[in-house]
Short mmCIF file of C-alpha atoms and ligand atoms in Angstrom, two decimals:
data_model
loop_
_atom_site.label_atom_id
_atom_site.label_comp_id
_atom_site.label_asym_id
_atom_site.label_seq_id
_atom_site.Cartn_x
_atom_site.Cartn_y
_atom_site.Cartn_z
CA MET A 91 2.98 13.72 -24.43
CA SER A 92 0.74 10.96 -23.17
CA ASN A 93 1.29 7.25 -22.80
CA ILE A 94 -2.30 6.55 -21.83
CA LEU A 95 -4.90 5.44 -24.33
CA GLY A 96 -7.90 5.72 -22.04
CA LEU A 97 -9.81 3.67 -19.50
CA LYS A 98 -11.21 0.18 -19.91
CA CYS A 99 -13.79 -1.82 -17.94
CA ARG A 100 -12.16 -4.77 -16.19
CA GLU A 101 -15.29 -6.86 -16.69
CA CYS A 102 -16.70 -6.13 -20.17
CA SER A 103 -13.65 -4.39 -21.74
CA ARG A 104 -15.63 -1.39 -22.98
CA SER A 105 -13.47 1.71 -23.52
CA PHE A 106 -13.85 5.10 -21.86
CA PRO A 107 -11.94 8.38 -22.14
CA ALA A 108 -9.19 9.11 -19.58
CA GLU A 109 -11.39 11.33 -17.43
CA ALA A 110 -12.66 11.27 -13.84
CA LEU A 111 -14.63 8.05 -14.31
CA HIS A 112 -14.41 4.91 -12.22
CA VAL A 113 -17.28 2.54 -13.00
CA CYS A 114 -18.55 1.14 -16.27
CA ASP A 115 -21.95 2.52 -17.36
CA TYR A 116 -22.92 -0.83 -18.80
CA CYS A 117 -21.93 -3.44 -16.22
CA PHE A 118 -20.74 -1.45 -13.16
CA GLY A 119 -17.29 -3.04 -13.42
CA PRO A 120 -14.28 -1.01 -12.24
CA LEU A 121 -12.33 0.96 -14.84
CA GLU A 122 -8.60 0.60 -15.36
CA VAL A 123 -6.02 2.72 -17.20
CA VAL A 124 -4.86 1.44 -20.59
CA TYR A 125 -1.33 2.29 -21.78
CA ASP A 126 0.38 2.37 -25.14
CA TYR A 127 3.03 -0.21 -24.22
CA GLU A 128 4.63 -0.19 -27.68
CA LYS A 129 5.27 3.52 -27.36
CA ILE A 130 6.55 3.18 -23.78
CA LYS A 131 8.82 0.32 -24.80
CA SER A 132 10.49 2.51 -27.39
CA SER A 133 11.34 5.25 -24.90
CA ILE A 134 11.95 3.54 -21.54
CA SER A 135 15.17 1.79 -20.54
CA ARG A 136 17.06 0.85 -17.39
CA GLU A 137 19.30 3.87 -18.06
CA SER A 138 16.42 6.31 -18.57
CA ILE A 139 14.92 5.20 -15.28
CA LYS A 140 18.22 5.56 -13.43
CA LYS A 141 18.51 9.14 -14.66
CA GLY A 142 15.15 10.01 -13.10
CA PRO A 143 14.46 11.51 -9.67
CA ASN A 144 14.71 9.35 -6.52
CA THR A 145 10.93 9.21 -6.24
CA ILE A 146 8.05 7.32 -7.88
CA TRP A 147 8.36 9.82 -10.74
CA ARG A 148 11.37 7.94 -12.13
CA TYR A 149 8.67 5.59 -13.53
CA ARG A 150 6.62 8.43 -15.00
CA ASP A 151 6.33 6.66 -18.39
CA LEU A 152 4.25 3.93 -16.71
CA LEU A 153 2.08 6.30 -14.67
CA PRO A 154 -1.24 7.77 -15.86
CA VAL A 155 -0.22 11.40 -16.29
CA ASP A 156 0.21 13.80 -19.20
CA ASP A 157 2.81 16.31 -18.09
CA ASP A 158 6.02 16.64 -16.13
CA ASN A 159 4.75 18.69 -13.24
CA PRO A 160 3.72 16.17 -10.57
CA VAL A 161 2.19 16.96 -7.17
CA ASP A 162 5.28 15.73 -5.38
CA LEU A 163 6.48 15.57 -1.79
CA GLY A 164 9.11 12.96 -2.65
CA ALA A 165 7.06 9.77 -2.35
CA GLY A 166 8.73 6.48 -3.18
CA PHE A 167 12.16 5.04 -3.94
CA THR A 168 12.18 3.80 -0.36
CA PRO A 169 14.86 1.35 0.81
CA LEU A 170 14.68 -2.35 0.05
CA VAL A 171 16.39 -3.62 3.17
CA ARG A 172 18.10 -7.00 3.31
CA ALA A 173 16.71 -8.60 6.47
CA ASP A 174 19.23 -11.27 7.44
CA ARG A 175 18.47 -11.26 11.14
CA LEU A 176 14.73 -11.60 10.67
CA GLY A 177 15.36 -14.05 7.85
CA SER A 178 17.49 -16.36 9.96
CA THR A 179 14.85 -16.31 12.71
CA LEU A 180 12.31 -17.48 10.14
CA GLY A 181 14.53 -19.79 8.11
CA ILE A 182 14.33 -17.63 4.96
CA LYS A 183 17.71 -17.22 3.27
CA ASN A 184 16.85 -14.25 1.07
CA LEU A 185 14.47 -11.96 2.88
CA TRP A 186 13.95 -8.30 2.04
CA ILE A 187 11.80 -5.64 3.67
CA LYS A 188 10.37 -2.92 1.44
CA ASP A 189 10.49 -0.12 3.99
CA ASP A 190 7.62 2.16 3.02
CA THR A 191 7.55 3.74 6.47
CA ARG A 192 10.04 6.16 4.87
CA ASN A 193 7.53 8.08 2.79
CA PRO A 194 6.78 11.81 3.28
CA THR A 195 3.74 11.21 5.50
CA GLY A 196 4.94 7.84 6.77
CA SER A 197 2.95 5.44 4.64
CA PHE A 198 2.70 3.92 1.18
CA LYS A 199 -0.39 6.08 0.52
CA ASP A 200 1.91 8.91 -0.61
CA ARG A 201 2.53 6.93 -3.78
CA VAL A 202 -1.11 6.66 -4.77
CA VAL A 203 -2.01 10.19 -3.69
CA SER A 204 0.87 11.81 -5.57
CA VAL A 205 -0.39 10.09 -8.74
CA ALA A 206 -4.10 10.76 -8.07
CA LEU A 207 -3.66 14.47 -7.39
CA THR A 208 -1.29 14.94 -10.30
CA ARG A 209 -3.94 13.50 -12.59
CA ALA A 210 -6.76 15.38 -10.82
CA ARG A 211 -4.94 18.68 -11.30
CA GLN A 212 -4.41 17.89 -14.98
CA LEU A 213 -8.13 17.22 -15.30
CA GLY A 214 -8.83 20.66 -13.82
CA PHE A 215 -9.85 19.76 -10.26
CA LYS A 216 -9.13 22.31 -7.53
CA ILE A 217 -10.59 20.39 -4.59
CA ALA A 218 -9.34 17.03 -3.30
CA ALA A 219 -11.29 14.65 -1.06
CA CYS A 220 -11.16 11.08 0.23
CA ALA A 221 -12.65 8.47 2.52
CA SER A 222 -9.84 7.24 4.71
CA THR A 223 -8.85 4.78 7.42
CA GLY A 224 -6.14 7.32 8.36
CA ASN A 225 -3.08 7.10 6.18
CA LEU A 226 -4.89 8.30 3.10
CA ALA A 227 -6.16 11.28 5.09
CA ASN A 228 -2.58 12.22 6.08
CA SER A 229 -1.42 11.98 2.55
CA VAL A 230 -4.30 13.77 0.83
CA ALA A 231 -4.11 16.66 3.31
CA ALA A 232 -0.34 17.01 2.83
CA HIS A 233 -0.30 16.70 -0.96
CA SER A 234 -3.26 19.09 -1.29
CA ALA A 235 -1.35 21.65 0.77
CA ARG A 236 1.66 21.15 -1.49
CA ALA A 237 -0.48 21.59 -4.61
CA GLY A 238 -2.43 24.57 -3.25
CA MET A 239 -5.66 22.59 -3.49
CA GLU A 240 -8.49 22.67 -0.98
CA SER A 241 -9.10 19.34 0.79
CA PHE A 242 -11.92 17.50 2.55
CA VAL A 243 -10.96 14.27 4.22
CA PHE A 244 -13.54 11.95 5.76
CA ILE A 245 -12.45 9.57 8.53
CA PRO A 246 -14.12 7.26 11.06
CA SER A 247 -14.37 9.26 14.32
CA ASN A 248 -12.62 6.51 16.36
CA LEU A 249 -9.29 6.84 14.53
CA GLU A 250 -5.89 6.89 16.29
CA VAL A 251 -5.07 10.35 17.73
CA ALA A 252 -1.76 10.52 15.86
CA LYS A 253 -3.49 10.08 12.53
CA ILE A 254 -5.99 12.86 13.23
CA VAL A 255 -3.36 15.36 14.43
CA THR A 256 -1.02 14.60 11.52
CA THR A 257 -3.87 15.21 9.08
CA ALA A 258 -5.40 18.33 10.60
CA VAL A 259 -2.05 20.10 10.76
CA TYR A 260 -2.03 20.58 6.98
CA GLY A 261 -5.01 22.90 7.22
CA GLY A 262 -7.68 21.17 5.13
CA SER A 263 -11.09 20.15 6.47
CA VAL A 264 -11.14 16.92 8.48
CA ILE A 265 -14.62 15.43 8.83
CA ALA A 266 -14.90 12.77 11.56
CA VAL A 267 -17.88 10.54 10.77
CA GLU A 268 -19.61 8.50 13.47
CA GLY A 269 -19.35 5.09 11.88
CA SER A 270 -16.96 2.54 10.39
CA TYR A 271 -14.75 3.09 7.35
CA ASP A 272 -17.40 1.36 5.25
CA ASP A 273 -19.96 3.97 6.41
CA VAL A 274 -17.49 6.75 5.57
CA ASN A 275 -16.85 5.24 2.16
CA ARG A 276 -20.54 4.92 1.38
CA LEU A 277 -21.06 8.58 2.33
CA CYS A 278 -18.21 9.59 0.02
CA ALA A 279 -19.61 7.52 -2.84
CA GLU A 280 -22.89 9.47 -2.47
CA LEU A 281 -21.02 12.77 -2.12
CA ALA A 282 -18.96 12.10 -5.22
CA SER A 283 -22.09 12.30 -7.36
CA GLU A 284 -23.32 15.42 -5.49
CA LYS A 285 -19.99 17.21 -5.90
CA PRO A 286 -18.65 16.49 -9.38
CA SER A 287 -16.05 19.26 -9.00
CA TRP A 288 -14.30 17.39 -6.16
CA ALA A 289 -11.62 14.82 -6.90
CA PHE A 290 -12.28 11.95 -4.49
CA VAL A 291 -8.96 10.19 -4.80
CA ASN A 292 -10.38 6.75 -4.03
CA VAL A 293 -13.74 7.22 -5.76
CA ASN A 294 -13.99 9.19 -9.02
CA VAL A 295 -10.23 9.27 -9.72
CA ARG A 296 -9.62 5.78 -8.32
CA PRO A 297 -8.34 4.30 -11.61
CA TYR A 298 -5.40 6.78 -11.52
CA TYR A 299 -4.91 6.50 -7.76
CA ALA A 300 -4.63 2.72 -7.97
CA GLU A 301 -1.84 2.91 -10.55
CA GLY A 302 0.47 4.53 -7.97
CA SER A 303 0.82 1.16 -6.19
CA LYS A 304 2.61 -0.29 -9.21
CA THR A 305 5.67 1.76 -8.22
CA LEU A 306 6.21 -0.66 -5.30
CA ALA A 307 6.77 -3.44 -7.83
CA PHE A 308 8.90 -1.26 -10.12
CA GLU A 309 11.17 -0.28 -7.24
CA VAL A 310 11.57 -3.82 -5.95
CA ALA A 311 12.48 -5.03 -9.45
CA GLU A 312 14.95 -2.19 -9.98
CA GLN A 313 16.47 -2.60 -6.50
CA LEU A 314 16.98 -6.32 -7.17
CA ASN A 315 18.93 -5.35 -10.27
CA PHE A 316 16.05 -5.79 -12.68
CA GLU A 317 15.17 -9.23 -11.44
CA LEU A 318 11.95 -10.28 -9.78
CA PRO A 319 11.64 -11.86 -6.35
CA ASP A 320 10.06 -15.32 -6.01
CA HIS A 321 7.42 -14.46 -3.46
CA VAL A 322 5.97 -11.26 -1.98
CA VAL A 323 3.78 -10.71 1.09
CA VAL A 324 1.41 -7.75 0.79
CA PRO A 325 -1.13 -6.32 3.26
CA ILE A 326 -4.74 -6.08 2.05
CA ALA A 327 -7.23 -3.30 2.83
CA SER A 328 -9.24 -2.76 -0.37
CA GLY A 329 -6.91 -5.18 -2.19
CA SER A 330 -5.79 -2.55 -4.69
CA GLN A 331 -2.12 -2.51 -3.69
CA LEU A 332 -1.80 -6.28 -4.02
CA THR A 333 -3.31 -6.41 -7.51
CA LYS A 334 -1.19 -3.49 -8.70
CA ILE A 335 2.05 -4.99 -7.42
CA ASP A 336 1.30 -7.99 -9.63
CA LYS A 337 0.47 -5.67 -12.52
CA GLY A 338 3.69 -3.70 -11.99
CA PHE A 339 5.89 -6.81 -12.24
CA LYS A 340 4.11 -7.79 -15.48
CA GLU A 341 4.45 -4.31 -16.98
CA PHE A 342 8.19 -4.20 -16.35
CA TYR A 343 8.53 -7.34 -18.47
CA GLU A 344 6.06 -6.06 -21.07
CA VAL A 345 8.09 -2.91 -21.76
CA GLY A 346 11.36 -4.82 -22.04
CA LEU A 347 13.04 -3.99 -18.72
CA LEU A 348 13.45 -7.61 -17.56
CA SER A 349 15.31 -10.35 -19.35
CA GLU A 350 13.01 -13.13 -18.17
CA GLU A 351 9.27 -13.46 -17.76
CA LYS A 352 8.41 -14.77 -14.32
CA GLN A 353 5.27 -15.19 -12.22
CA VAL A 354 5.97 -13.87 -8.75
CA ARG A 355 3.95 -15.63 -6.04
CA VAL A 356 1.78 -12.94 -4.47
CA SER A 357 0.48 -13.64 -0.96
CA GLY A 358 -1.92 -11.40 0.93
CA ALA A 359 -2.04 -10.52 4.63
CA GLN A 360 -5.09 -9.51 6.68
CA ALA A 361 -5.99 -9.07 10.34
CA LEU A 362 -8.33 -11.79 11.65
CA GLY A 363 -10.63 -9.01 12.88
CA CYS A 364 -11.14 -7.95 9.26
CA SER A 365 -10.33 -10.83 6.96
CA PRO A 366 -13.01 -11.12 4.28
CA VAL A 367 -10.49 -11.91 1.54
CA ALA A 368 -8.59 -14.49 3.60
CA THR A 369 -11.90 -16.13 4.49
CA ALA A 370 -12.90 -16.37 0.82
CA PHE A 371 -9.47 -17.80 0.00
CA ALA A 372 -9.70 -20.44 2.73
CA SER A 373 -13.20 -21.53 1.71
CA ASN A 374 -12.42 -21.50 -1.99
CA ALA A 375 -15.21 -19.00 -2.57
CA ASP A 376 -15.42 -16.50 -5.44
CA TYR A 377 -17.62 -14.16 -3.52
CA ILE A 378 -16.26 -11.92 -0.76
CA LYS A 379 -18.68 -11.73 2.14
CA PRO A 380 -18.45 -8.27 3.81
CA VAL A 381 -17.58 -8.18 7.52
CA LYS A 382 -17.78 -5.65 10.34
CA PRO A 383 -14.14 -4.89 11.24
CA ASP A 384 -12.80 -5.23 14.76
CA THR A 385 -9.01 -5.05 14.85
CA ILE A 386 -6.13 -2.83 15.94
CA ALA A 387 -5.00 -2.77 12.29
CA LYS A 388 -7.30 0.15 11.53
CA SER A 389 -5.52 1.16 8.35
CA LEU A 390 -6.52 -2.22 6.87
CA ALA A 391 -10.03 -2.28 8.34
CA ILE A 392 -12.14 -2.34 5.18
CA GLY A 393 -14.98 -4.80 5.67
CA ASN A 394 -16.17 -4.63 2.08
CA PRO A 395 -12.99 -4.44 -0.02
CA ALA A 396 -13.51 -2.99 -3.51
CA ASP A 397 -10.71 -5.02 -5.10
CA GLY A 398 -11.02 -8.08 -2.87
CA TYR A 399 -12.18 -10.29 -5.71
CA TYR A 400 -9.24 -9.31 -7.91
CA ALA A 401 -6.78 -9.78 -5.04
CA LEU A 402 -8.16 -13.28 -4.57
CA GLU A 403 -7.68 -13.97 -8.27
CA VAL A 404 -4.06 -12.73 -8.22
CA ALA A 405 -3.17 -14.85 -5.18
CA ARG A 406 -4.74 -17.97 -6.70
CA ASN A 407 -3.28 -17.50 -10.17
CA SER A 408 0.20 -16.72 -8.87
CA GLY A 409 0.53 -19.62 -6.45
CA GLY A 410 0.25 -17.37 -3.42
CA VAL A 411 -2.12 -17.57 -0.45
CA ILE A 412 -4.14 -15.12 1.61
CA ASP A 413 -3.88 -15.55 5.34
CA ALA A 414 -4.94 -13.69 8.48
CA VAL A 415 -3.39 -13.08 11.92
CA SER A 416 -4.71 -12.15 15.37
CA ASP A 417 -4.21 -8.77 17.05
CA ASP A 418 -1.71 -10.35 19.47
CA ASP A 419 0.25 -11.75 16.55
CA ILE A 420 0.21 -8.28 14.96
CA LEU A 421 1.83 -6.76 18.07
CA ASP A 422 4.39 -9.58 18.14
CA GLY A 423 5.07 -8.92 14.46
CA ILE A 424 5.73 -5.22 15.11
CA ARG A 425 8.11 -6.11 17.96
CA LEU A 426 9.89 -8.82 16.00
CA LEU A 427 10.61 -6.50 13.07
CA ALA A 428 11.74 -3.69 15.37
CA LYS A 429 13.96 -5.99 17.41
CA THR A 430 15.61 -7.82 14.52
CA GLU A 431 15.91 -5.09 11.88
CA GLY A 432 15.47 -1.73 13.61
CA ILE A 433 12.36 -0.86 11.62
CA PHE A 434 9.28 0.39 13.48
CA ALA A 435 6.07 -0.42 11.64
CA GLU A 436 2.47 0.50 12.30
CA THR A 437 -0.13 -2.21 12.85
CA ALA A 438 -0.46 -2.88 9.09
CA GLY A 439 3.27 -3.72 9.05
CA GLY A 440 2.64 -6.02 12.00
CA VAL A 441 0.02 -7.78 9.88
CA THR A 442 2.55 -8.32 7.09
CA ILE A 443 5.29 -9.59 9.41
CA ALA A 444 2.98 -11.85 11.43
CA THR A 445 1.67 -13.35 8.19
CA LEU A 446 5.23 -13.79 6.94
CA VAL A 447 5.99 -15.70 10.15
CA ARG A 448 2.97 -17.97 9.64
CA LEU A 449 3.80 -18.68 6.02
CA ALA A 450 7.43 -19.42 6.86
CA ASN A 451 6.41 -21.74 9.70
CA ASN A 452 3.81 -23.67 7.72
CA GLY A 453 6.08 -24.15 4.71
CA THR A 454 4.14 -21.96 2.26
CA ILE A 455 7.29 -19.85 1.94
CA LYS A 456 10.24 -22.01 0.90
CA SER A 457 13.55 -21.32 2.61
CA ASP A 458 15.39 -20.69 -0.66
CA GLU A 459 12.81 -18.31 -2.13
CA THR A 460 13.73 -14.64 -2.50
CA VAL A 461 10.99 -13.03 -0.45
CA VAL A 462 9.92 -9.39 -0.17
CA ALA A 463 7.62 -8.29 2.66
CA PHE A 464 5.90 -4.91 2.25
CA VAL A 465 5.97 -2.80 5.40
CA THR A 466 3.64 0.04 4.49
CA GLY A 467 3.30 2.44 7.42
CA HIS A 468 5.32 3.95 10.26
CA GLY A 469 4.92 2.82 13.88
CA LEU A 470 4.59 6.35 15.25
CA LYS A 471 1.14 6.44 13.69
CA THR A 472 -0.22 3.71 15.96
CA VAL A 473 1.77 3.89 19.21
CA GLU A 474 -1.37 3.37 21.26
CA ALA A 475 -1.57 -0.22 20.00
CA LEU A 476 1.74 -0.97 21.77
CA ALA A 477 1.74 1.60 24.55
CA PRO A 478 0.03 -0.43 27.31
CA ASN A 479 2.81 -3.06 27.33
CA THR A 480 5.78 -1.23 25.88
CA GLY A 481 7.60 1.21 28.09
CA ALA A 482 10.52 1.75 30.41
CA SER A 483 12.28 -1.49 31.41
CA VAL A 484 12.50 -0.24 34.95
CA THR A 485 11.95 2.99 36.92
CA ILE A 486 14.62 3.95 39.50
CA PRO A 487 15.63 6.82 41.78
CA PRO A 488 18.69 8.76 40.50
CA THR A 489 21.40 6.84 42.40
CA LEU A 490 24.20 4.50 41.35
CA GLU A 491 23.10 1.96 43.88
CA ALA A 492 19.58 1.84 42.53
CA PHE A 493 20.88 1.36 39.01
CA GLU A 494 23.19 -1.49 40.05
CA GLU A 495 20.29 -3.16 41.77
CA SER A 496 18.02 -2.75 38.75
CA LEU A 497 20.75 -4.20 36.50
CA GLU A 498 20.55 -7.42 38.47
CA GLN A 499 16.82 -7.44 37.93
CA LEU A 500 17.10 -6.63 34.20
CA LYS A 501 19.51 -9.58 33.76
CA ARG A 502 17.03 -11.88 35.44
CA ASP A 503 14.05 -10.71 33.29
C1 PLP B 691 -4.14 1.61 2.64
C2 PLP B 691 -3.06 0.81 3.21
C3 PLP B 691 -2.70 -0.47 2.70
C4 PLP B 691 -3.38 -1.23 1.59
O1 PLP B 691 -4.32 -0.64 0.87
P1 PLP B 691 -5.19 -1.28 -0.31
O2 PLP B 691 -6.51 -0.60 -0.12
O3 PLP B 691 -5.29 -2.75 -0.13
O4 PLP B 691 -4.52 -0.87 -1.56
C5 PLP B 691 -1.63 -1.10 3.27
N1 PLP B 691 -0.94 -0.57 4.28
C6 PLP B 691 -1.25 0.63 4.80
C7 PLP B 691 -0.43 1.14 5.93
C8 PLP B 691 -2.31 1.36 4.28
O5 PLP B 691 -2.59 2.56 4.80
ZN1 ZN B 692 -18.25 -3.02 -18.12
#
């Protein structure tokens, strides 16, 4: 039982079979999954979705798979948290946080990997691989273990300790490469043609991988009672997540799950130390000039983003913007979210929140818009970004007197 018709080139629209292919032979454009929406429309309903599991697999009809045996650690269906305290700080009346820190390996990557490895296994692959800025490594190693697949994950050697430990523990091979993510990615692109029996989740099975991000949009729509928000703020690494959130909102309408068609404003968030898409947006350019990343937001540090151009297009066509924030702002963003809502985000979440703050302050976000900010990774992954300035309020000897004295000091601070 399949709802997919095949793959199609985003540039020249040529068709390809639904195999492990990712670029068009004719024009080198990226390939995208094509669905039989008429068929899906006849089987999907709000009720059928509600009967599904509390994971991304409740939207199985709109995911690029052929059977009902997913590689599943329980990714998705994360809370959409109403953020009144943060909202009132920013002057936004209807603010929601999509809390994707709550995924099995602590980031949104579990969505895309669960889909990619499910499809890879259906296509007969027994070995999984990826080029990663960290979170993808965690997720590929964990899901491969779950599926009984062998894994090879390639990471830049300067990655956060937490991300290396939490990948290696799953027992696959972790290859630390001396270079940036873009070097790692180039190596994997070469390797993918050398090793056709390996499923590189973000190379040869990328069209399937990318579809997993749509579930963020599906969940937000369902959690808002099958209505769409007015404006969303999404972090950008390769730009894939941002474009697929837009696609997900459109698909929900297409298959009859929403009563009204609506263009959600989609805004993108980058770190200033790696902001090629924000730079192109600001200068009204169509071409994304690659950069050499230098930021604490390592999970977003892709200097040459594969879907940057499409992310730019989505932001422009939807009435959104793409903005960038400094490393200090990122740390402030992490603290602000933690302090107002009790949610601890990694640096990528700090990028989203700091950008949200900017857009609220400069009037891009209107106070009466329903806004969703995507917080995509857990703070425990990047504690070293905060550690130097975040610790005990005071250190005292174990006496009552000392505590009373310190209390005076804490009140003054
Ligand atoms: C990978 C990642 C993203 C965004 O990825 P895209 O490549 O733009 O789809 C966002 N947040 C976190 C924490 C990530 O790891
Ligand atoms: Zn083409």
